[in-house]
Amino acid sequence: MAKQIVPAILTDDIKDLKAKLTSVAKLTDWVQVDIMDGNFVNNTSVSLTDLAKLPHSSNISAHLMVLNPEKYLADCKAAGVKRVLVHFKSSKDIGVVLKKAKKMGFQVGLAISPKVFIEQIKKYIALADIILVLGVEPGFGGQKLIPESLNKIKELKRISPKKLIEIDGGVTLENISEISEAGADIFVIGSGIFKTDNIKKTIKQLKRKVNPNLLNLWGIFTIKK
Ligand code: DX5
């Protein structure tokens, strides 16, 4: 699978959500929308009901930074979400949540914040399609990548080489190659895309950095710049 660049939309303004969805439409296969309840993280966002009102052509991934995420799965389905990312610390039994989400047909990601260690989630890895390593404390964009996150990615790749690993938080053009070499497959990026002056150009550069030898449309190997 080619590595994925996923723009992350963290906002409490439905107009901003609409504008950002439009700005990245057709530029990436997936787009992430951050859903925050003000309890699991100290921030709030647009709702899944807001998202359901907006037409979108991309595959939508919902990063549920909420307590008891199982309560949000029906609204995710109604909003056309295809991938849900639930936090290890968000439920008394995250295994039940992962199984329920799988049964509902979602692609399922298990998210671990910086203070959660691989040892704590080992028995749940098999229940998830993706393991999401937060590169920052969840809830806010524009933070600096916590360097230890790279060790978590390497450790996950070592113990579960076939599992897709996602990184979210603090990813930029400057550090994405190092994160890719550590083993990440999916790169969720907010300010590293939306705060640049040319979103389309930035996404193209990010893609090239993580898929340096990807055949381009004409089947020609791209030269790693
Ligand atoms: C973590 C959120 C991220 C965040 C990423 O708080 O889940 O999606 O918005 O933002 P950047 O890429 O700016 O760190």
Coordinates of C-alpha atoms and ligand atoms in Angstrom, one line a residue, residues 8-10 32 34 36 63 65 134 136-143 168-171 188-193, ligand 1:
A8 CA -6.6 16.7 9.7
I9 CA -9.4 19.2 10.3
L10 CA -9.6 20.4 13.9
Q32 CA -9.6 13.2 9.1
D34 CA -11.3 15.6 14.8
M36 CA -13.8 16.4 20.7
H63 CA -10.6 10.8 15.3
M65 CA -11.2 12.3 21.1
L134 CA -0.3 10.5 18.9
V136 CA 1.4 15.3 20.7
E137 CA -1.1 15.5 23.6
P138 CA -4.4 15.3 21.8
G139 CA -6.8 18.2 21.4
F140 CA -4.9 20.9 19.8
G141 CA -3.1 21.5 16.5
G142 CA 0.2 23.2 15.9
Q143 CA 2.2 21.5 18.7
D168 CA -1.0 12.2 14.2
G169 CA 0.3 15.4 15.7
G170 CA 3.4 17.5 15.0
V171 CA 4.0 16.0 11.5
V188 CA -2.3 12.8 9.7
I189 CA -1.3 16.4 9.3
G190 CA -3.2 19.5 10.4
S191 CA -1.1 22.7 10.5
G192 CA 1.6 21.1 8.4
I193 CA -0.9 21.3 5.6
Ligands
DX5_1 C1 -4.4 16.0 17.9 C2 -5.3 16.1 16.7 C3 -4.6 16.3 15.4 C4 -4.1 17.7 15.3 C5 -3.0 17.6 14.3 O1 -4.8 17.0 18.7 O2 -5.9 14.9 16.5 O3 -5.3 16.0 14.3 O4 -5.1 18.5 14.9 O5 -2.6 18.9 14.2 P1 -1.1 19.2 13.8 O6 -0.8 18.4 12.6 O7 -1.1 20.7 13.6 O8 -0.2 18.8 14.9

